[in-house]
Coordinates of C-alpha atoms and ligand atoms in Angstrom, one line a residue:
M1 CA 0.0 0.2 0.2
Y2 CA 1.7 3.3 1.5
F3 CA 4.3 1.0 2.9
S4 CA 7.2 2.0 0.7
I5 CA 6.8 5.9 1.7
M6 CA 6.0 5.8 5.0
K7 CA 8.5 5.7 8.0
D8 CA 7.8 5.4 11.5
T9 CA 9.4 8.3 13.4
T10 CA 10.0 8.8 17.0
R11 CA 7.5 11.1 16.7
H12 CA 4.9 8.5 15.9
Q13 CA 6.1 6.4 19.2
G14 CA 5.7 9.1 21.3
K15 CA 2.1 9.6 19.7
R16 CA 1.6 5.5 20.5
R17 CA 2.4 5.5 23.7
L18 CA 0.2 8.8 24.7
L19 CA -2.6 6.2 22.3
A20 CA -1.8 3.2 24.4
Q21 CA -2.2 5.2 28.0
I22 CA -5.9 6.5 27.0
V23 CA -7.3 2.7 25.4
E24 CA -5.8 2.0 29.1
K25 CA -7.8 4.3 31.0
K26 CA -10.9 3.8 29.1
G27 CA -10.4 0.4 30.3
V28 CA -8.2 -2.3 28.3
S29 CA -5.5 -3.6 30.7
N30 CA -4.4 -6.7 28.7
T31 CA -0.5 -5.9 29.0
A32 CA -0.1 -7.7 25.6
V33 CA -3.1 -5.9 23.8
L34 CA -1.7 -2.2 24.9
D35 CA 2.2 -3.2 24.2
A36 CA 0.8 -4.1 19.9
I37 CA -1.1 -1.2 20.0
R38 CA 2.3 1.0 21.3
K39 CA 4.3 -1.9 18.8
I40 CA 1.8 -1.6 15.3
P41 CA 2.2 1.7 13.3
R42 CA -1.2 2.8 12.9
H43 CA -0.6 5.2 10.1
F44 CA 0.7 2.7 7.8
F45 CA -2.7 1.3 7.7
M46 CA -3.6 5.0 6.7
D47 CA -3.9 7.0 3.3
S48 CA -0.9 8.7 4.6
S49 CA -2.8 12.3 4.0
F50 CA -4.3 11.6 7.2
E51 CA -1.8 10.1 8.9
D52 CA -2.4 13.1 11.7
H53 CA -5.8 11.0 12.8
A54 CA -3.9 7.5 13.2
Y55 CA -3.1 8.1 16.8
Q56 CA -6.5 9.8 18.1
D57 CA -8.6 7.2 19.4
K58 CA -10.9 7.7 16.7
A59 CA -12.2 5.4 14.0
F60 CA -11.7 6.3 10.7
P61 CA -12.4 5.3 6.6
I62 CA -10.8 3.2 4.7
A63 CA -11.2 2.6 0.9
A64 CA -14.4 0.8 -0.4
D65 CA -16.8 2.5 2.7
Q66 CA -15.3 0.9 5.6
T67 CA -13.5 2.1 8.5
I68 CA -10.5 1.0 10.7
S69 CA -11.6 0.2 14.1
Q70 CA -11.1 2.8 16.9
P71 CA -8.3 1.8 18.9
F72 CA -10.2 1.3 21.9
T73 CA -12.7 -0.7 20.3
V74 CA -9.9 -3.2 18.6
G75 CA -8.3 -3.5 22.1
F76 CA -11.4 -4.1 24.1
Q77 CA -12.4 -6.9 21.8
T78 CA -8.9 -8.6 21.4
E79 CA -8.9 -8.2 25.6
L80 CA -12.5 -9.8 25.8
L81 CA -10.8 -12.7 23.4
E82 CA -8.4 -14.0 26.3
I83 CA -6.5 -15.2 24.0
K84 CA -3.4 -17.9 24.9
K85 CA -0.1 -18.1 22.8
G86 CA -0.9 -19.8 19.6
D87 CA -4.9 -19.6 20.0
K88 CA -6.9 -20.0 16.6
I89 CA -8.6 -16.8 15.7
L90 CA -10.9 -16.4 13.4
E91 CA -11.6 -12.4 12.4
I92 CA -14.9 -11.4 10.7
G93 CA -13.9 -8.5 8.5
T94 CA -10.2 -7.5 7.6
G95 CA -11.1 -4.5 6.3
S96 CA -7.0 -2.5 6.5
G97 CA -5.8 -5.5 8.4
Y98 CA -4.9 -3.6 12.2
Q99 CA -7.3 -6.0 14.2
T100 CA -5.7 -8.4 12.3
A101 CA -2.0 -6.7 12.9
V102 CA -3.1 -7.0 16.8
L103 CA -3.8 -10.5 16.9
C104 CA -0.7 -11.8 15.6
E105 CA 0.9 -9.1 17.6
V106 CA -0.7 -10.8 20.6
G107 CA 0.2 -14.1 19.5
A108 CA -2.5 -16.1 18.0
K109 CA -2.9 -17.9 14.6
V110 CA -5.0 -16.1 13.0
Y111 CA -7.5 -16.7 10.4
S112 CA -9.5 -13.6 8.4
I113 CA -12.5 -12.9 6.3
E114 CA -13.2 -10.5 4.1
R115 CA -16.5 -9.7 1.5
Q116 CA -15.1 -6.6 -0.3
Q117 CA -12.4 -8.0 -3.0
E118 CA -10.9 -4.8 -3.2
L119 CA -9.7 -4.3 0.1
F120 CA -9.5 -7.6 0.9
R121 CA -6.2 -7.7 -1.7
K122 CA -5.1 -4.5 -0.7
T123 CA -5.0 -5.5 2.8
K124 CA -3.0 -9.1 1.8
N125 CA -0.5 -7.8 0.2
F126 CA 0.3 -4.9 3.0
L127 CA 0.4 -7.2 5.8
S128 CA 2.9 -9.1 4.2
K129 CA 5.1 -6.2 3.4
L130 CA 4.9 -5.4 7.0
G131 CA 6.0 -8.8 7.9
Y132 CA 2.2 -10.2 9.5
R133 CA 2.0 -13.9 8.4
P134 CA -2.1 -14.3 9.2
K135 CA -2.3 -18.1 9.0
R136 CA -5.3 -17.4 6.2
L137 CA -6.4 -14.2 4.8
T138 CA -9.8 -15.2 2.7
F139 CA -12.3 -13.1 0.3
G140 CA -15.7 -14.3 1.1
D141 CA -18.6 -14.4 3.5
G142 CA -18.2 -13.9 7.1
Y143 CA -21.6 -15.5 8.1
L144 CA -20.7 -18.4 7.2
G145 CA -17.3 -18.9 9.0
M146 CA -14.0 -20.6 8.1
P147 CA -16.0 -24.6 8.6
E148 CA -13.0 -26.0 6.6
F149 CA -10.2 -24.4 9.2
A150 CA -12.6 -24.5 12.3
P151 CA -12.8 -25.1 15.7
F152 CA -11.6 -22.3 16.9
D153 CA -10.4 -20.2 20.1
G154 CA -11.9 -17.2 19.2
I155 CA -14.3 -15.8 16.9
I156 CA -13.8 -12.0 16.4
V157 CA -16.7 -9.8 14.3
T158 CA -15.5 -6.5 13.5
A159 CA -18.7 -4.8 11.7
G160 CA -22.1 -4.5 13.5
A161 CA -24.3 -8.0 13.0
P162 CA -28.0 -7.9 13.6
Y163 CA -28.3 -11.2 14.5
I164 CA -25.9 -13.8 15.8
P165 CA -25.0 -16.2 12.9
K166 CA -25.2 -20.2 14.2
P167 CA -22.7 -20.8 11.9
L168 CA -19.8 -18.8 14.1
L169 CA -21.6 -20.3 16.9
A170 CA -20.9 -23.9 15.5
Q171 CA -17.6 -23.2 14.5
L172 CA -16.2 -22.6 18.8
K173 CA -14.5 -24.9 20.5
I174 CA -16.0 -25.9 24.1
G175 CA -14.6 -22.8 26.2
G176 CA -14.4 -21.0 22.7
K177 CA -14.7 -17.2 22.6
L178 CA -17.1 -15.5 19.4
V179 CA -17.2 -11.2 20.5
I180 CA -19.5 -9.8 18.5
P181 CA -21.4 -6.3 18.0
V182 CA -25.4 -6.9 17.9
G183 CA -28.1 -4.1 16.3
D184 CA -28.6 -2.1 14.1
E185 CA -27.9 1.8 14.4
V186 CA -26.0 0.7 17.6
Q187 CA -24.4 -2.2 18.9
T188 CA -24.0 -4.4 22.4
M189 CA -21.2 -6.1 22.4
I190 CA -21.1 -9.3 23.1
R191 CA -19.4 -12.3 24.5
I192 CA -21.0 -16.1 24.1
V193 CA -18.1 -18.4 25.4
R194 CA -19.3 -21.8 24.5
K195 CA -19.3 -23.6 27.7
T196 CA -20.4 -27.5 26.1
Q197 CA -21.1 -28.9 22.8
T198 CA -24.7 -27.5 23.2
D199 CA -24.8 -24.6 26.6
F200 CA -23.3 -21.2 25.5
E201 CA -23.1 -18.4 27.9
K202 CA -23.8 -14.8 26.8
K203 CA -22.6 -11.6 28.6
E204 CA -23.1 -7.6 27.4
Y205 CA -20.5 -5.4 27.7
G206 CA -21.7 -2.0 26.5
E207 CA -22.9 -0.2 23.7
F208 CA -20.3 0.6 20.2
R209 CA -21.0 1.9 16.4
F210 CA -20.0 0.0 13.0
V211 CA -20.0 -0.4 9.8
P212 CA -22.8 -3.1 8.8
L213 CA -22.0 -7.0 8.6
L214 CA -23.6 -7.8 4.9
E215 CA -24.9 -10.6 3.8
D216 CA -22.4 -12.1 1.2
K217 CA -19.4 -11.3 -0.9
N218 CA -19.3 -7.8 -3.2
Ligands
SAH301 N1 -10.8 -5.0 11.6 C1 -11.3 -4.1 10.8 C2 -12.4 -3.4 10.9 C3 -13.2 -2.7 9.2 S1 -15.2 -2.5 8.8 C4 -9.7 -3.2 11.0 O1 -9.0 -3.3 11.3 O2 -9.7 -2.4 10.2 C5 -15.7 -4.0 8.9 C6 -15.2 -4.9 7.9 O3 -16.1 -6.1 7.8 C7 -15.2 -3.9 6.5 O4 -13.8 -4.0 6.0 C8 -16.3 -4.7 5.7 O5 -16.5 -5.1 4.4 C9 -15.9 -6.1 6.3 N2 -17.0 -6.9 6.0 C10 -18.7 -6.7 6.2 N3 -19.5 -7.6 6.1 C11 -18.8 -8.8 5.9 C12 -19.2 -9.9 6.0 N4 -20.1 -10.6 5.8 N5 -17.9 -11.0 6.0 C13 -17.0 -10.3 5.9 N6 -16.5 -9.0 6.1 C14 -17.3 -8.1 6.1

């Protein structure tokens, strides 16, 4: 993407330390997650002309009418997954790849799906240039999950879902967690833990705003 012309300076690094502090103050305490925010050059994931926005705790438009999620939201969702090194994590909505990079940094084996062809191509190429090696990046419909690689220790949905897709529940290990914002205009963050083959425990974690999880690929 813009990698070849972008630089990561001490000024950027300083801004990231402040960003991590803001995210921590808002309630994220997992040190691996905060370290990832301090480490990943978020300005590389945005158009260079918007560099000044990269280290504010805000979502921001990227290509194809989509957004890079707010750093607090990325941190909060990642923390809810309680990832252990080597866990298999499925991400729905690759987008800019920023959340994918955070998952890689905290030690997950990452599988990610994106429904926008343009974003999928761009981000796949970009992440590999940055040195991130997710296990699989696919172009497809996240409502279906990735049955060929299931079951997963965790599934994270990074777009607002009108309902909880059944295939995602089916692709969780016992003890596995699904973190998903559910709702139309405003979404409630929900974490579902699979207790047994048939029992799922559900908890709510406040309101968020995401771009919609759309059916089918484009
Ligand atoms: N994790 C991203 C967030 C991007 S916004 C980041 O950190 O930048 C949500 C993304 O979900 C968008 O890229 C959108 O195209 C994608 N998306 C929406 N519906 C989808 C679906 N059904 N399957 C896969 N991706 C989807």
